[in-house]
Amino acid sequence: MKLGICAIAYNEAEHIDFWYKHHKNLADEFVLVDTGSKDDTVKLAEKYPIKIFNYNWQHHFAETKNFAIQQSSCDWILFLSPDYWIDKKDFPQIRNALNNKILAYKLPFKHCVVDWFDTKHTKNGTDYH
């Protein structure tokens, strides 16, 4: 089964490189829906094999997420904002779940609480989705 990572982005230039490079061995496809960034989010994303779409933000996450889903060709879609990440130690378990046709999966998302660029020493938070 193919896994796509989708993100709705606005001014995420400082996170795009890490977001893609960290997850490139997990996902089969990346979809980035930019909602009008004023920084280099799109320019940086263009360096990678990411499907990039501009979307006029209507203050409605469901509509924007549905648009992103329509752009993906994958069986499973993981919405993962560029400032969140999945721990690499969880990649094999995620792939195993997909290959065994699991219907639902509880996944820990990581995010920085203090210094985003010092992921080894900063406080990290974990949310489960």
Coordinates of N, CA, C and O in Angstrom, one line a residue:
M1 N 0.8 -1.2 0.0 CA 0.0 0.0 0.0 C 0.9 1.2 0.0 O 1.9 1.3 0.7
K2 N 0.5 2.2 -0.7 CA 1.2 3.5 -0.8 C 0.8 4.5 0.2 O -0.4 4.7 0.5
L3 N 1.8 5.1 0.8 CA 1.6 6.1 1.8 C 2.0 7.5 1.3 O 3.1 7.7 0.8
G4 N 1.1 8.4 1.4 CA 1.4 9.8 1.0 C 1.4 10.7 2.2 O 0.6 10.5 3.1
I5 N 2.3 11.6 2.3 CA 2.3 12.6 3.3 C 1.8 13.9 2.7 O 2.4 14.4 1.7
C6 N 0.8 14.5 3.3 CA 0.2 15.8 2.9 C 0.4 16.8 3.9 O 0.3 16.5 5.1
A7 N 0.6 18.0 3.5 CA 0.7 19.2 4.4 C 0.0 20.4 3.9 O 0.1 20.6 2.7
I8 N -0.6 21.1 4.8 CA -1.1 22.4 4.5 C -0.1 23.4 5.1 O 0.2 23.3 6.3
A9 N 0.4 24.2 4.2 CA 1.5 25.1 4.7 C 1.3 26.5 4.5 O 0.6 27.0 3.6
Y10 N 1.8 27.3 5.4 CA 1.9 28.7 5.4 C 3.1 29.2 6.1 O 3.3 29.0 7.3
N11 N 4.0 29.8 5.3 CA 5.3 30.3 5.9 C 6.1 29.2 6.6 O 6.4 29.4 7.8
E12 N 6.4 28.1 6.0 CA 7.1 27.0 6.6 C 8.5 26.8 6.0 O 9.0 25.7 6.1
A13 N 9.1 27.8 5.5 CA 10.4 27.7 4.8 C 11.4 27.1 5.7 O 12.2 26.3 5.3
E14 N 11.4 27.4 7.0 CA 12.5 26.9 7.9 C 12.3 25.4 8.2 O 13.2 24.8 8.7
H15 N 11.2 24.8 7.8 CA 10.9 23.4 8.1 C 10.9 22.5 6.9 O 11.0 21.3 7.1
I16 N 10.8 23.0 5.7 CA 10.5 22.2 4.6 C 11.7 21.2 4.3 O 11.4 20.0 4.1
D17 N 12.9 21.6 4.4 CA 14.0 20.7 4.1 C 14.0 19.5 5.1 O 14.1 18.4 4.7
F18 N 13.9 19.8 6.4 CA 13.8 18.7 7.4 C 12.6 17.8 7.1 O 12.7 16.6 7.2
W19 N 11.4 18.4 6.9 CA 10.2 17.7 6.7 C 10.4 16.6 5.6 O 10.0 15.5 5.8
Y20 N 10.9 17.1 4.5 CA 11.0 16.2 3.4 C 12.1 15.1 3.6 O 11.9 13.9 3.5
K21 N 13.3 15.6 3.9 CA 14.5 14.7 4.1 C 14.3 13.7 5.2 O 14.7 12.5 5.0
H22 N 13.6 14.1 6.3 CA 13.4 13.2 7.4 C 12.4 12.1 7.0 O 12.6 10.9 7.4
H23 N 11.4 12.4 6.2 CA 10.3 11.4 5.9 C 10.4 10.8 4.6 O 9.6 10.0 4.2
K24 N 11.5 11.1 3.8 CA 11.5 10.6 2.4 C 11.5 9.1 2.3 O 11.1 8.5 1.3
N25 N 12.0 8.4 3.3 CA 12.1 6.9 3.3 C 10.8 6.3 3.9 O 10.7 5.1 3.9
L26 N 9.9 7.1 4.4 CA 8.6 6.6 4.9 C 7.5 6.7 3.8 O 6.8 5.8 3.6
A27 N 7.5 7.9 3.1 CA 6.4 8.1 2.2 C 6.7 7.8 0.8 O 7.9 7.9 0.3
D28 N 5.7 7.5 0.0 CA 5.8 7.2 -1.4 C 5.5 8.5 -2.2 O 5.9 8.6 -3.4
E29 N 4.9 9.5 -1.5 CA 4.5 10.7 -2.2 C 4.4 11.8 -1.2 O 3.9 11.5 -0.1
F30 N 4.7 13.0 -1.6 CA 4.5 14.2 -0.8 C 3.6 15.2 -1.5 O 3.8 15.4 -2.7
V31 N 2.6 15.7 -0.8 CA 1.7 16.7 -1.4 C 1.8 17.9 -0.4 O 1.5 17.8 0.8
L32 N 2.1 19.1 -1.0 CA 2.2 20.3 -0.2 C 1.2 21.3 -0.7 O 1.2 21.6 -1.9
V33 N 0.2 21.7 0.1 CA -0.8 22.7 -0.3 C -0.4 24.0 0.4 O -0.5 24.1 1.6
D34 N 0.1 24.9 -0.4 CA 0.5 26.2 0.2 C -0.7 27.2 0.1 O -1.3 27.3 -0.9
T35 N -0.9 27.8 1.3 CA -2.0 28.7 1.4 C -1.6 30.2 1.4 O -2.3 31.0 2.0
G36 N -0.6 30.5 0.6 CA -0.2 31.9 0.4 C 1.0 32.3 1.2 O 1.1 33.5 1.6
S37 N 1.9 31.5 1.3 CA 3.2 31.8 2.1 C 3.8 33.0 1.5 O 3.9 33.2 0.3
K38 N 4.4 33.8 2.4 CA 5.1 35.0 2.0 C 6.6 34.8 2.1 O 7.4 35.7 1.7
D39 N 7.1 33.6 2.5 CA 8.5 33.3 2.6 C 8.8 32.4 1.4 O 8.1 32.3 0.4
D40 N 9.9 31.6 1.6 CA 10.4 30.7 0.5 C 9.9 29.3 0.6 O 10.5 28.4 0.1
T41 N 8.7 29.1 1.2 CA 8.2 27.7 1.4 C 8.1 27.0 0.0 O 8.7 25.9 -0.1
V42 N 7.5 27.6 -0.9 CA 7.3 26.9 -2.2 C 8.6 26.7 -3.0 O 8.9 25.7 -3.5
K43 N 9.4 27.8 -3.0 CA 10.7 27.7 -3.6 C 11.6 26.6 -3.1 O 12.2 25.8 -3.8
L44 N 11.6 26.4 -1.8 CA 12.4 25.3 -1.2 C 11.8 24.0 -1.5 O 12.5 23.0 -1.7
A45 N 10.5 23.9 -1.4 CA 9.8 22.6 -1.7 C 10.0 22.2 -3.2 O 10.1 21.0 -3.4
E46 N 10.2 23.1 -4.1 CA 10.5 22.8 -5.5 C 11.8 22.0 -5.7 O 12.0 21.4 -6.7
K47 N 12.7 22.0 -4.7 CA 13.9 21.3 -4.8 C 13.7 19.8 -4.7 O 14.6 19.0 -5.1
Y48 N 12.6 19.4 -4.3 CA 12.3 18.0 -4.0 C 11.1 17.4 -4.8 O 10.4 18.2 -5.4
P49 N 11.0 16.1 -4.9 CA 9.8 15.6 -5.7 C 8.6 15.7 -4.8 O 8.0 14.7 -4.3
I50 N 8.1 16.9 -4.7 CA 6.9 17.2 -3.9 C 5.9 17.7 -4.9 O 6.2 18.6 -5.6
K51 N 4.6 17.2 -4.8 CA 3.6 17.8 -5.6 C 3.1 19.1 -4.8 O 2.7 19.0 -3.7
I52 N 3.3 20.2 -5.5 CA 3.0 21.5 -4.8 C 1.8 22.2 -5.5 O 1.7 22.3 -6.7
F53 N 0.9 22.6 -4.6 CA -0.3 23.3 -5.1 C -0.6 24.6 -4.3 O -0.4 24.6 -3.1
N54 N -1.0 25.6 -5.0 CA -1.4 26.8 -4.3 C -2.9 26.8 -4.1 O -3.6 26.3 -5.0
Y55 N -3.3 27.2 -2.9 CA -4.7 27.1 -2.6 C -5.1 28.4 -1.8 O -4.4 28.8 -0.9
N56 N -6.1 29.0 -2.3 CA -6.6 30.2 -1.7 C -7.3 29.8 -0.3 O -8.4 29.3 -0.3
W57 N -6.6 30.2 0.8 CA -7.1 29.8 2.1 C -8.5 30.5 2.4 O -8.7 31.7 2.2
Q58 N -9.4 29.6 2.7 CA -10.8 30.0 3.0 C -11.2 29.9 4.5 O -12.3 29.9 4.8
H59 N -10.1 29.8 5.3 CA -10.3 29.7 6.8 C -11.2 28.4 7.1 O -12.0 28.5 7.9
H60 N -10.9 27.3 6.3 CA -11.6 26.1 6.5 C -10.7 24.9 6.2 O -10.4 24.6 5.1
F61 N -10.2 24.3 7.3 CA -9.3 23.2 7.2 C -9.8 22.0 6.5 O -9.1 21.4 5.7
A62 N -11.1 21.7 6.7 CA -11.7 20.5 6.0 C -11.6 20.7 4.5 O -11.3 19.7 3.8
E63 N -12.0 21.9 4.0 CA -12.0 22.1 2.5 C -10.5 21.9 2.0 O -10.3 21.3 1.0
T64 N -9.6 22.5 2.7 CA -8.2 22.5 2.3 C -7.6 21.0 2.4 O -6.9 20.6 1.5
K65 N -8.0 20.3 3.4 CA -7.5 18.9 3.5 C -8.2 18.1 2.4 O -7.5 17.2 1.8
N66 N -9.4 18.3 2.1 CA -10.1 17.5 1.1 C -9.4 17.8 -0.3 O -9.2 16.9 -1.1
F67 N -9.0 19.1 -0.5 CA -8.3 19.4 -1.7 C -7.0 18.6 -1.8 O -6.6 18.1 -2.8
A68 N -6.2 18.6 -0.7 CA -5.0 17.9 -0.6 C -5.2 16.4 -0.9 O -4.4 15.8 -1.7
I69 N -6.2 15.8 -0.3 CA -6.5 14.4 -0.5 C -6.8 14.1 -2.0 O -6.3 13.1 -2.6
Q70 N -7.5 15.0 -2.7 CA -7.8 14.8 -4.1 C -6.5 14.9 -5.0 O -6.5 14.3 -6.1
Q71 N -5.4 15.5 -4.5 CA -4.2 15.6 -5.2 C -3.3 14.4 -5.1 O -2.3 14.2 -5.8
S72 N -3.6 13.6 -4.1 CA -2.7 12.4 -3.8 C -3.2 11.2 -4.6 O -4.4 11.0 -4.8
S73 N -2.2 10.3 -4.9 CA -2.5 9.1 -5.6 C -2.4 7.9 -4.7 O -2.4 6.7 -5.2
C74 N -2.2 8.1 -3.4 CA -1.9 7.0 -2.5 C -3.1 6.4 -1.8 O -4.2 7.0 -1.8
D75 N -2.9 5.2 -1.3 CA -3.9 4.5 -0.6 C -4.2 5.0 0.8 O -5.3 5.1 1.3
W76 N -3.1 5.5 1.4 CA -3.1 6.0 2.8 C -2.5 7.4 2.7 O -1.5 7.7 2.0
I77 N -3.1 8.3 3.5 CA -2.6 9.7 3.5 C -2.4 10.1 5.0 O -3.3 9.9 5.9
L78 N -1.2 10.6 5.2 CA -0.8 11.1 6.6 C -0.7 12.6 6.5 O 0.1 13.1 5.7
F79 N -1.5 13.3 7.2 CA -1.4 14.8 7.2 C -0.3 15.1 8.3 O -0.5 14.7 9.5
L80 N 0.7 15.7 7.9 CA 1.9 16.0 8.8 C 2.4 17.4 8.4 O 3.1 17.6 7.4
S81 N 2.1 18.3 9.3 CA 2.6 19.7 9.1 C 4.1 19.7 9.0 O 4.8 18.9 9.7
P82 N 4.7 20.6 8.3 CA 6.1 20.6 8.2 C 6.9 20.8 9.5 O 8.1 20.5 9.6
D83 N 6.2 21.3 10.5 CA 6.9 21.5 11.8 C 6.7 20.3 12.8 O 6.9 20.4 14.0
Y84 N 6.1 19.2 12.2 CA 6.0 18.0 13.0 C 6.8 16.9 12.3 O 7.1 17.0 11.1
W85 N 7.1 15.8 13.0 CA 7.8 14.7 12.4 C 7.5 13.4 13.1 O 7.0 13.4 14.3
I86 N 7.7 12.3 12.4 CA 7.6 11.0 13.0 C 8.9 10.5 13.3 O 9.9 10.6 12.5
D87 N 9.1 9.9 14.5 CA 10.4 9.3 14.8 C 10.7 8.2 13.9 O 9.9 7.3 13.6
K88 N 12.0 8.2 13.4 CA 12.4 7.2 12.4 C 12.3 5.7 13.0 O 12.1 4.8 12.2
K89 N 12.3 5.6 14.3 CA 12.2 4.2 14.8 C 10.8 3.7 14.6 O 10.6 2.5 14.7
D90 N 9.8 4.6 14.3 CA 8.5 4.1 14.1 C 8.2 3.8 12.6 O 7.1 3.2 12.3
F91 N 9.1 4.1 11.7 CA 8.9 3.9 10.3 C 8.6 2.4 10.0 O 7.6 2.1 9.3
P92 N 9.4 1.5 10.5 CA 9.1 0.0 10.1 C 7.7 -0.4 10.6 O 7.0 -1.2 9.9
Q93 N 7.3 0.0 11.8 CA 6.0 -0.4 12.3 C 4.9 0.2 11.5 O 3.9 -0.4 11.3
I94 N 5.0 1.4 11.0 CA 4.0 2.1 10.2 C 3.9 1.3 8.9 O 2.8 1.0 8.4
R95 N 5.0 1.0 8.3 CA 5.0 0.3 7.0 C 4.4 -1.1 7.2 O 3.6 -1.6 6.3
N96 N 4.7 -1.8 8.3 CA 4.1 -3.1 8.6 C 2.6 -3.0 8.7 O 1.9 -3.8 8.2
A97 N 2.1 -1.9 9.4 CA 0.7 -1.8 9.5 C 0.0 -1.6 8.1 O -1.0 -2.2 7.9
L98 N 0.7 -0.8 7.3 CA 0.1 -0.6 5.9 C 0.1 -1.9 5.1 O -0.9 -2.2 4.4
N99 N 1.2 -2.6 5.2 CA 1.3 -3.9 4.5 C 0.3 -4.9 5.0 O 0.0 -5.9 4.2
N100 N -0.1 -4.8 6.2 CA -1.1 -5.8 6.8 C -2.5 -5.3 6.8 O -3.4 -5.8 7.4
K101 N -2.7 -4.3 6.0 CA -4.1 -3.7 5.8 C -4.8 -3.3 7.0 O -6.0 -3.6 7.2
I102 N -4.1 -2.8 8.0 CA -4.7 -2.3 9.2 C -5.7 -1.2 8.8 O -5.4 -0.3 8.0
L103 N -6.8 -1.1 9.5 CA -7.8 -0.1 9.2 C -7.6 1.2 9.9 O -8.1 2.3 9.5
A104 N -6.9 1.2 11.0 CA -6.7 2.4 11.8 C -5.3 2.3 12.5 O -4.9 1.1 12.9
Y105 N -4.7 3.4 12.8 CA -3.4 3.3 13.4 C -3.2 4.6 14.3 O -3.4 5.7 13.8
K106 N -2.8 4.4 15.5 CA -2.5 5.6 16.4 C -1.0 5.9 16.3 O -0.2 5.0 16.5
L107 N -0.7 7.1 15.9 CA 0.6 7.5 15.5 C 1.2 8.6 16.3 O 0.5 9.6 16.5
P108 N 2.4 8.5 16.9 CA 2.9 9.6 17.7 C 3.6 10.6 16.7 O 4.4 10.3 15.9
F109 N 3.2 11.9 16.9 CA 3.8 13.0 16.1 C 4.7 13.7 17.1 O 4.3 14.0 18.2
K110 N 5.9 14.1 16.6 CA 6.8 14.9 17.4 C 6.8 16.3 17.0 O 6.6 16.6 15.8
H111 N 7.0 17.2 17.9 CA 7.2 18.6 17.6 C 8.0 19.2 18.7 O 8.1 18.8 19.8
C112 N 8.7 20.3 18.4 CA 9.6 21.0 19.3 C 8.9 21.9 20.2 O 8.0 22.7 19.7
V113 N 9.2 21.9 21.4 CA 8.6 22.9 22.4 C 9.5 24.1 22.6 O 9.1 25.2 22.8
V114 N 10.8 23.9 22.4 CA 11.8 25.0 22.6 C 12.5 25.4 21.4 O 12.1 26.2 20.6
D115 N 13.6 24.7 21.1 CA 14.5 25.1 19.9 C 14.3 24.1 18.8 O 14.9 23.0 18.8
W116 N 13.6 24.5 17.7 CA 13.2 23.6 16.7 C 14.4 22.9 16.0 O 14.4 21.8 15.6
F117 N 15.5 23.7 15.9 CA 16.7 23.2 15.1 C 17.6 22.3 15.9 O 18.6 21.7 15.4
D118 N 17.4 22.2 17.2 CA 18.3 21.4 18.1 C 17.4 20.2 18.6 O 17.1 20.1 19.7
T119 N 17.1 19.3 17.7 CA 16.1 18.2 18.0 C 16.7 17.2 19.0 O 16.0 16.4 19.6
K120 N 18.0 17.2 19.1 CA 18.6 16.2 20.1 C 18.6 16.7 21.5 O 18.6 16.0 22.5
H121 N 18.6 18.1 21.7 CA 18.7 18.6 23.0 C 17.5 19.4 23.5 O 17.4 19.7 24.7
T122 N 16.6 19.8 22.6 CA 15.5 20.5 23.0 C 14.4 19.6 23.6 O 14.4 18.4 23.5
K123 N 13.4 20.2 24.2 CA 12.3 19.5 24.7 C 11.4 19.2 23.5 O 11.1 20.1 22.7
N124 N 11.0 18.0 23.3 CA 10.1 17.6 22.3 C 8.7 17.2 22.9 O 8.7 16.6 23.9
G125 N 7.7 17.6 22.2 CA 6.4 17.1 22.6 C 5.9 16.0 21.7 O 6.4 15.9 20.6
T126 N 5.0 15.2 22.2 CA 4.4 14.2 21.4 C 2.9 14.3 21.5 O 2.3 14.4 22.5
D127 N 2.3 14.3 20.3 CA 0.8 14.2 20.2 C 0.5 12.9 19.5 O 1.3 12.5 18.6
Y128 N -0.6 12.3 19.8 CA -1.0 11.1 19.1 C -2.2 11.4 18.3 O -3.2 12.0 18.7
H129 N -2.1 10.9 17.0 CA -3.2 11.1 16.1 C -3.6 9.8 15.5 O -2.8 8.9 15.3

